[in-house]
mmCIF file of C-alpha atoms in Angstrom:
data_model
loop_
_atom_site.group_PDB
_atom_site.id
_atom_site.type_symbol
_atom_site.label_atom_id
_atom_site.label_comp_id
_atom_site.label_asym_id
_atom_site.label_seq_id
_atom_site.Cartn_x
_atom_site.Cartn_y
_atom_site.Cartn_z
ATOM 1 C CA UNK A 2 28.962 4.900 -41.029
ATOM 2 C CA UNK A 3 28.599 2.292 -38.302
ATOM 3 C CA UNK A 4 25.526 0.166 -39.147
ATOM 4 C CA UNK A 5 24.862 -0.649 -35.470
ATOM 5 C CA UNK A 6 24.654 3.074 -34.705
ATOM 6 C CA UNK A 7 22.022 3.521 -37.448
ATOM 7 C CA UNK A 8 20.006 0.587 -36.051
ATOM 8 C CA UNK A 9 19.512 2.140 -32.603
ATOM 9 C CA UNK A 10 19.616 5.923 -32.509
ATOM 10 C CA UNK A 11 21.219 7.739 -29.600
ATOM 11 C CA UNK A 12 18.751 8.960 -26.920
ATOM 12 C CA UNK A 13 20.668 12.253 -26.597
ATOM 13 C CA UNK A 14 18.294 15.262 -26.356
ATOM 14 C CA UNK A 15 20.938 17.969 -26.382
ATOM 15 C CA UNK A 16 20.509 18.632 -22.660
ATOM 16 C CA UNK A 17 23.879 17.543 -21.312
ATOM 17 C CA UNK A 18 23.808 18.481 -17.623
ATOM 18 C CA UNK A 19 24.400 15.903 -14.896
ATOM 19 C CA UNK A 20 22.045 15.643 -11.914
ATOM 20 C CA UNK A 21 23.049 14.793 -8.331
ATOM 21 C CA UNK A 22 22.932 11.068 -9.123
ATOM 22 C CA UNK A 23 25.430 11.450 -11.985
ATOM 23 C CA UNK A 24 22.817 10.992 -14.723
ATOM 24 C CA UNK A 25 22.373 13.219 -17.732
ATOM 25 C CA UNK A 26 19.198 15.257 -17.162
ATOM 26 C CA UNK A 27 18.287 14.918 -20.815
ATOM 27 C CA UNK A 28 18.794 11.228 -21.633
ATOM 28 C CA UNK A 29 19.291 9.723 -18.142
ATOM 29 C CA UNK A 30 22.538 7.991 -19.148
ATOM 30 C CA UNK A 31 25.693 7.931 -17.059
ATOM 31 C CA UNK A 32 28.836 9.548 -18.442
ATOM 32 C CA UNK A 33 30.244 6.054 -18.966
ATOM 33 C CA UNK A 34 27.186 4.984 -21.005
ATOM 34 C CA UNK A 35 27.409 8.144 -23.107
ATOM 35 C CA UNK A 36 31.110 7.604 -23.779
ATOM 36 C CA UNK A 37 30.613 3.920 -24.655
ATOM 37 C CA UNK A 38 27.587 4.402 -26.932
ATOM 38 C CA UNK A 39 29.519 4.129 -30.199
ATOM 39 C CA UNK A 40 31.251 0.938 -29.000
ATOM 40 C CA UNK A 41 28.048 -0.799 -27.833
ATOM 41 C CA UNK A 42 26.466 -3.529 -29.925
ATOM 42 C CA UNK A 43 22.753 -3.549 -30.791
ATOM 43 C CA UNK A 44 21.815 -5.781 -27.859
ATOM 44 C CA UNK A 45 23.480 -3.457 -25.342
ATOM 45 C CA UNK A 46 21.816 -0.397 -26.860
ATOM 46 C CA UNK A 47 18.381 -2.011 -26.955
ATOM 47 C CA UNK A 48 18.641 -3.121 -23.339
ATOM 48 C CA UNK A 49 19.594 0.423 -22.337
ATOM 49 C CA UNK A 50 16.767 1.984 -24.384
ATOM 50 C CA UNK A 51 14.008 -0.500 -23.593
ATOM 51 C CA UNK A 52 14.783 -1.449 -19.993
ATOM 52 C CA UNK A 53 17.388 0.625 -18.161
ATOM 53 C CA UNK A 54 16.374 4.156 -19.207
ATOM 54 C CA UNK A 55 12.575 3.636 -18.769
ATOM 55 C CA UNK A 56 13.229 2.275 -15.267
ATOM 56 C CA UNK A 57 15.247 5.384 -14.444
ATOM 57 C CA UNK A 58 12.467 7.581 -15.800
ATOM 58 C CA UNK A 59 9.902 5.872 -13.575
ATOM 59 C CA UNK A 60 12.180 6.234 -10.558
ATOM 60 C CA UNK A 61 12.616 9.949 -11.266
ATOM 61 C CA UNK A 62 8.867 10.613 -11.452
ATOM 62 C CA UNK A 63 7.055 11.600 -8.241
ATOM 63 C CA UNK A 64 5.791 8.526 -6.417
ATOM 64 C CA UNK A 65 2.155 9.528 -6.804
ATOM 65 C CA UNK A 66 2.586 9.509 -10.584
ATOM 66 C CA UNK A 67 3.915 5.945 -10.339
ATOM 67 C CA UNK A 68 0.690 4.782 -8.694
ATOM 68 C CA UNK A 69 -1.619 3.568 -11.455
ATOM 69 C CA UNK A 70 -4.737 4.089 -9.345
ATOM 70 C CA UNK A 71 -3.909 7.630 -8.185
ATOM 71 C CA UNK A 72 -6.711 9.369 -10.117
ATOM 72 C CA UNK A 73 -9.344 6.852 -9.018
ATOM 73 C CA UNK A 74 -8.168 7.083 -5.419
ATOM 74 C CA UNK A 75 -8.449 10.863 -5.426
ATOM 75 C CA UNK A 76 -12.128 10.494 -6.237
ATOM 76 C CA UNK A 77 -12.789 7.557 -3.916
ATOM 77 C CA UNK A 78 -11.106 8.587 -0.660
ATOM 78 C CA UNK A 79 -12.227 11.022 2.000
ATOM 79 C CA UNK A 80 -9.789 13.953 1.596
ATOM 80 C CA UNK A 81 -7.020 14.507 4.122
ATOM 81 C CA UNK A 82 -8.682 17.714 5.283
ATOM 82 C CA UNK A 83 -11.938 15.951 6.164
ATOM 83 C CA UNK A 84 -11.370 13.093 8.621
ATOM 84 C CA UNK A 85 -14.571 10.982 8.637
ATOM 85 C CA UNK A 86 -16.426 11.311 11.950
ATOM 86 C CA UNK A 87 -19.205 8.798 11.346
ATOM 87 C CA UNK A 88 -19.544 5.558 13.329
ATOM 88 C CA UNK A 89 -18.054 2.431 11.802
ATOM 89 C CA UNK A 90 -19.941 1.431 8.667
ATOM 90 C CA UNK A 91 -20.479 -2.027 10.186
ATOM 91 C CA UNK A 92 -21.342 -0.943 13.737
ATOM 92 C CA UNK A 93 -25.031 -1.853 13.581
ATOM 93 C CA UNK A 94 -24.058 -5.488 13.009
ATOM 94 C CA UNK A 95 -22.135 -5.530 16.301
ATOM 95 C CA UNK A 96 -24.320 -3.572 18.731
ATOM 96 C CA UNK A 97 -25.042 -6.611 20.897
ATOM 97 C CA UNK A 98 -21.449 -7.886 20.809
ATOM 98 C CA UNK A 99 -19.351 -4.830 21.614
ATOM 99 C CA UNK A 100 -17.798 -4.359 25.060
ATOM 100 C CA UNK A 101 -19.513 -1.784 27.327
ATOM 101 C CA UNK A 102 -18.475 1.854 27.210
ATOM 102 C CA UNK A 103 -17.279 4.126 24.404
ATOM 103 C CA UNK A 104 -15.209 2.747 21.596
ATOM 104 C CA UNK A 105 -11.460 3.393 21.583
ATOM 105 C CA UNK A 106 -10.186 5.456 18.652
ATOM 106 C CA UNK A 107 -7.576 3.816 16.406
ATOM 107 C CA UNK A 108 -5.859 4.373 13.071
ATOM 108 C CA UNK A 109 -4.238 2.019 10.579
ATOM 109 C CA UNK A 110 -2.041 2.660 7.553
ATOM 110 C CA UNK A 111 -3.273 1.020 4.353
ATOM 111 C CA UNK A 112 0.004 1.325 2.464
ATOM 112 C CA UNK A 113 0.102 1.087 -1.337
ATOM 113 C CA UNK A 114 3.487 0.329 -2.906
ATOM 114 C CA UNK A 115 3.998 1.128 -6.623
ATOM 115 C CA UNK A 116 5.911 -1.688 -8.331
ATOM 116 C CA UNK A 117 6.715 -2.350 -11.978
ATOM 117 C CA UNK A 118 4.365 -5.337 -11.787
ATOM 118 C CA UNK A 119 1.512 -3.260 -10.342
ATOM 119 C CA UNK A 120 0.425 -1.727 -7.056
ATOM 120 C CA UNK A 121 0.994 -3.833 -3.946
ATOM 121 C CA UNK A 122 -0.711 -3.568 -0.540
ATOM 122 C CA UNK A 123 1.579 -3.641 2.495
ATOM 123 C CA UNK A 124 0.370 -6.000 5.227
ATOM 124 C CA UNK A 125 1.719 -7.448 8.465
ATOM 125 C CA UNK A 126 1.084 -10.589 10.466
ATOM 126 C CA UNK A 127 0.897 -9.830 14.138
ATOM 127 C CA UNK A 128 2.927 -11.757 16.695
ATOM 128 C CA UNK A 129 1.130 -14.637 18.378
ATOM 129 C CA UNK A 130 0.070 -13.904 21.926
ATOM 130 C CA UNK A 131 -0.824 -10.231 21.535
ATOM 131 C CA UNK A 132 -3.855 -9.139 23.524
ATOM 132 C CA UNK A 133 -5.705 -7.939 20.439
ATOM 133 C CA UNK A 134 -5.709 -9.914 17.169
ATOM 134 C CA UNK A 135 -2.584 -11.971 17.892
ATOM 135 C CA UNK A 136 -1.397 -13.958 14.874
ATOM 136 C CA UNK A 137 -3.759 -12.172 12.505
ATOM 137 C CA UNK A 138 -2.960 -10.338 9.299
ATOM 138 C CA UNK A 139 -3.425 -6.605 9.741
ATOM 139 C CA UNK A 140 -2.387 -3.160 8.624
ATOM 140 C CA UNK A 141 0.206 -1.348 10.740
ATOM 141 C CA UNK A 142 -1.650 0.731 13.295
ATOM 142 C CA UNK A 143 -3.216 0.930 16.705
ATOM 143 C CA UNK A 144 -4.809 3.139 19.325
ATOM 144 C CA UNK A 145 -4.686 6.911 18.858
ATOM 145 C CA UNK A 146 -2.744 8.377 21.789
ATOM 146 C CA UNK A 147 -3.232 11.799 23.380
ATOM 147 C CA UNK A 148 0.216 12.784 22.078
ATOM 148 C CA UNK A 149 -0.782 12.170 18.453
ATOM 149 C CA UNK A 150 -1.587 15.382 16.583
ATOM 150 C CA UNK A 151 -4.228 13.678 14.442
ATOM 151 C CA UNK A 152 -5.291 10.415 12.834
ATOM 152 C CA UNK A 153 -2.528 10.495 10.224
ATOM 153 C CA UNK A 154 0.113 11.126 12.893
ATOM 154 C CA UNK A 155 -1.141 8.115 14.846
ATOM 155 C CA UNK A 156 -0.993 5.839 11.795
ATOM 156 C CA UNK A 157 2.519 7.038 10.962
ATOM 157 C CA UNK A 158 3.737 6.626 14.548
ATOM 158 C CA UNK A 159 2.377 3.086 14.786
ATOM 159 C CA UNK A 160 3.913 2.192 11.416
ATOM 160 C CA UNK A 161 7.289 3.488 12.525
ATOM 161 C CA UNK A 162 7.101 1.564 15.801
ATOM 162 C CA UNK A 163 5.887 -1.686 14.226
ATOM 163 C CA UNK A 164 7.855 -1.954 10.969
ATOM 164 C CA UNK A 165 10.306 1.010 10.986
ATOM 165 C CA UNK A 166 8.431 2.847 8.222
ATOM 166 C CA UNK A 167 9.591 6.468 8.330
ATOM 167 C CA UNK A 168 7.241 9.390 7.680
ATOM 168 C CA UNK A 169 9.563 10.552 4.876
ATOM 169 C CA UNK A 170 8.756 7.300 3.025
ATOM 170 C CA UNK A 171 4.987 7.831 3.193
ATOM 171 C CA UNK A 172 2.622 10.075 1.216
ATOM 172 C CA UNK A 173 -0.867 10.084 2.818
ATOM 173 C CA UNK A 174 -3.627 10.152 0.191
ATOM 174 C CA UNK A 175 -6.897 10.139 2.154
ATOM 175 C CA UNK A 176 -9.225 8.089 4.344
ATOM 176 C CA UNK A 177 -11.566 5.139 3.985
ATOM 177 C CA UNK A 178 -14.777 4.851 5.997
ATOM 178 C CA UNK A 179 -14.295 4.115 9.726
ATOM 179 C CA UNK A 180 -14.668 0.487 10.775
ATOM 180 C CA UNK A 181 -15.731 -0.929 14.145
ATOM 181 C CA UNK A 182 -13.878 -3.962 15.473
ATOM 182 C CA UNK A 183 -15.377 -6.630 17.688
ATOM 183 C CA UNK A 184 -12.734 -5.764 20.288
ATOM 184 C CA UNK A 185 -14.160 -2.268 20.732
ATOM 185 C CA UNK A 186 -12.178 0.021 18.431
ATOM 186 C CA UNK A 187 -13.379 2.578 15.912
ATOM 187 C CA UNK A 188 -10.664 2.378 13.260
ATOM 188 C CA UNK A 189 -9.960 5.059 10.664
ATOM 189 C CA UNK A 190 -7.911 3.648 7.743
ATOM 190 C CA UNK A 191 -5.360 6.072 6.286
ATOM 191 C CA UNK A 192 -4.589 5.159 2.670
ATOM 192 C CA UNK A 193 -1.041 6.156 1.788
ATOM 193 C CA UNK A 194 1.644 5.727 -0.830
ATOM 194 C CA UNK A 195 4.742 3.904 0.439
ATOM 195 C CA UNK A 196 8.161 4.355 -1.128
ATOM 196 C CA UNK A 197 9.061 1.100 -2.943
ATOM 197 C CA UNK A 198 12.604 1.455 -1.566
ATOM 198 C CA UNK A 199 11.273 0.909 1.972
ATOM 199 C CA UNK A 200 12.766 -2.130 3.714
ATOM 200 C CA UNK A 201 10.631 -3.240 6.692
ATOM 201 C CA UNK A 202 12.193 -4.037 10.042
ATOM 202 C CA UNK A 203 9.485 -5.733 12.123
ATOM 203 C CA UNK A 204 9.308 -5.096 15.851
ATOM 204 C CA UNK A 205 9.347 -8.752 17.011
ATOM 205 C CA UNK A 206 7.114 -8.131 20.027
ATOM 206 C CA UNK A 207 4.356 -6.890 17.713
ATOM 207 C CA UNK A 208 4.965 -8.072 14.159
ATOM 208 C CA UNK A 209 5.970 -11.546 13.006
ATOM 209 C CA UNK A 210 5.985 -10.913 9.256
ATOM 210 C CA UNK A 211 5.634 -8.141 6.642
ATOM 211 C CA UNK A 212 4.480 -8.962 3.128
ATOM 212 C CA UNK A 213 2.787 -7.526 0.039
ATOM 213 C CA UNK A 214 -0.303 -8.613 -1.888
ATOM 214 C CA UNK A 215 -1.241 -7.280 -5.355
ATOM 215 C CA UNK A 216 -4.005 -4.690 -5.155
ATOM 216 C CA UNK A 217 -5.610 -6.187 -8.282
ATOM 217 C CA UNK A 218 -6.016 -9.493 -6.439
ATOM 218 C CA UNK A 219 -7.653 -7.804 -3.459
ATOM 219 C CA UNK A 220 -10.026 -5.813 -5.686
ATOM 220 C CA UNK A 221 -11.246 -8.873 -7.615
ATOM 221 C CA UNK A 222 -14.692 -9.899 -6.247
ATOM 222 C CA UNK A 223 -14.038 -13.600 -6.874
ATOM 223 C CA UNK A 224 -11.123 -13.578 -4.430
ATOM 224 C CA UNK A 225 -13.231 -12.459 -1.461
ATOM 225 C CA UNK A 226 -15.583 -14.812 0.316
ATOM 226 C CA UNK A 227 -17.890 -14.729 3.321
ATOM 227 C CA UNK A 228 -17.447 -17.325 6.038
ATOM 228 C CA UNK A 229 -19.600 -17.878 9.103
ATOM 229 C CA UNK A 230 -18.071 -18.062 12.572
ATOM 230 C CA UNK A 231 -19.472 -18.564 16.075
ATOM 231 C CA UNK A 232 -18.901 -15.670 18.447
ATOM 232 C CA UNK A 233 -20.459 -15.603 21.910
ATOM 233 C CA UNK A 234 -23.132 -18.002 20.818
ATOM 234 C CA UNK A 235 -24.064 -16.077 17.705
ATOM 235 C CA UNK A 236 -23.368 -16.900 14.081
ATOM 236 C CA UNK A 237 -21.902 -13.994 12.162
ATOM 237 C CA UNK A 238 -20.399 -13.605 8.707
ATOM 238 C CA UNK A 239 -16.851 -12.343 8.242
ATOM 239 C CA UNK A 240 -14.901 -11.623 5.066
ATOM 240 C CA UNK A 241 -11.812 -13.559 4.046
ATOM 241 C CA UNK A 242 -9.174 -13.674 1.306
ATOM 242 C CA UNK A 243 -7.177 -16.853 0.774
ATOM 243 C CA UNK A 244 -3.659 -15.671 -0.065
ATOM 244 C CA UNK A 245 -0.876 -18.298 -0.244
ATOM 245 C CA UNK A 246 0.562 -18.773 3.231
ATOM 246 C CA UNK A 247 -1.644 -16.101 4.821
ATOM 247 C CA UNK A 248 -5.249 -15.792 5.950
ATOM 248 C CA UNK A 249 -6.468 -12.242 5.372
ATOM 249 C CA UNK A 250 -9.785 -11.963 7.173
ATOM 250 C CA UNK A 251 -11.880 -10.014 9.650
ATOM 251 C CA UNK A 252 -11.219 -6.286 10.005
ATOM 252 C CA UNK A 253 -8.392 -6.243 7.457
ATOM 253 C CA UNK A 254 -10.474 -7.952 4.781
ATOM 254 C CA UNK A 255 -13.413 -5.653 5.582
ATOM 255 C CA UNK A 256 -11.258 -2.530 5.182
ATOM 256 C CA UNK A 257 -10.023 -3.818 1.818
ATOM 257 C CA UNK A 258 -13.641 -4.524 0.843
ATOM 258 C CA UNK A 259 -14.509 -0.923 1.717
ATOM 259 C CA UNK A 260 -11.653 0.247 -0.520
ATOM 260 C CA UNK A 261 -13.052 -1.822 -3.371
ATOM 261 C CA UNK A 262 -16.572 -0.477 -2.792
ATOM 262 C CA UNK A 263 -15.440 3.134 -2.813
ATOM 263 C CA UNK A 264 -13.317 2.656 -5.939
ATOM 264 C CA UNK A 265 -16.316 1.102 -7.702
ATOM 265 C CA UNK A 266 -18.704 3.767 -6.436
ATOM 266 C CA UNK A 267 -16.566 6.703 -7.523
ATOM 267 C CA UNK A 268 -15.129 5.167 -10.715
#
């Protein structure tokens, strides 16, 4: 008997039907890998067993199952059927700084991308010169239009327009608490799972860059700091993360802080 074969047993399960991708539904090998098994050396077999096949298994699982924080998020988020109607959780801090009149309604997409290295948060850097928050790091999103069916639809539309993220690549999970911006918006963050196969295409008139930051980094208290800024003659504290090459601060940092708070509260 071949000693190499005894060293690494075949992953065959007896289910020998090919799926649409040409993989065996039982062992996830290609027909070529099955045919070559007896000719492979130990290193080839181990790489297939320990790296290639587990990666295929993860890719086959529903995206939500690939998100390590899915159970915690289910407890922490406002459910999709209950859009939060409360004022922004920070609105009392801004009552004397907001523009006159009612706040404009807006939605952003807080996209979570499952990677082998851990969950990543999808962020953009807005193009310099925009009327609101030019040059700042933000989530895809914007004003809710009358043509939008609901908050989720607005976040998805804005994400498609800004970075070419298609609705088929997004699984909405729930909502964070609304947040009030100094520019006069009441923002509802939609937390959603984003397909890791998504390739962003920034709209250059709105988005200068698209990047990812590890969720673990953003949830670590030591990585978030408060800085004081002058605004209309008043000192106020804003939140800020120092990520290499990017300054994540203001509304975006505050929304991420709210995510951390809710995850801690409903752990």
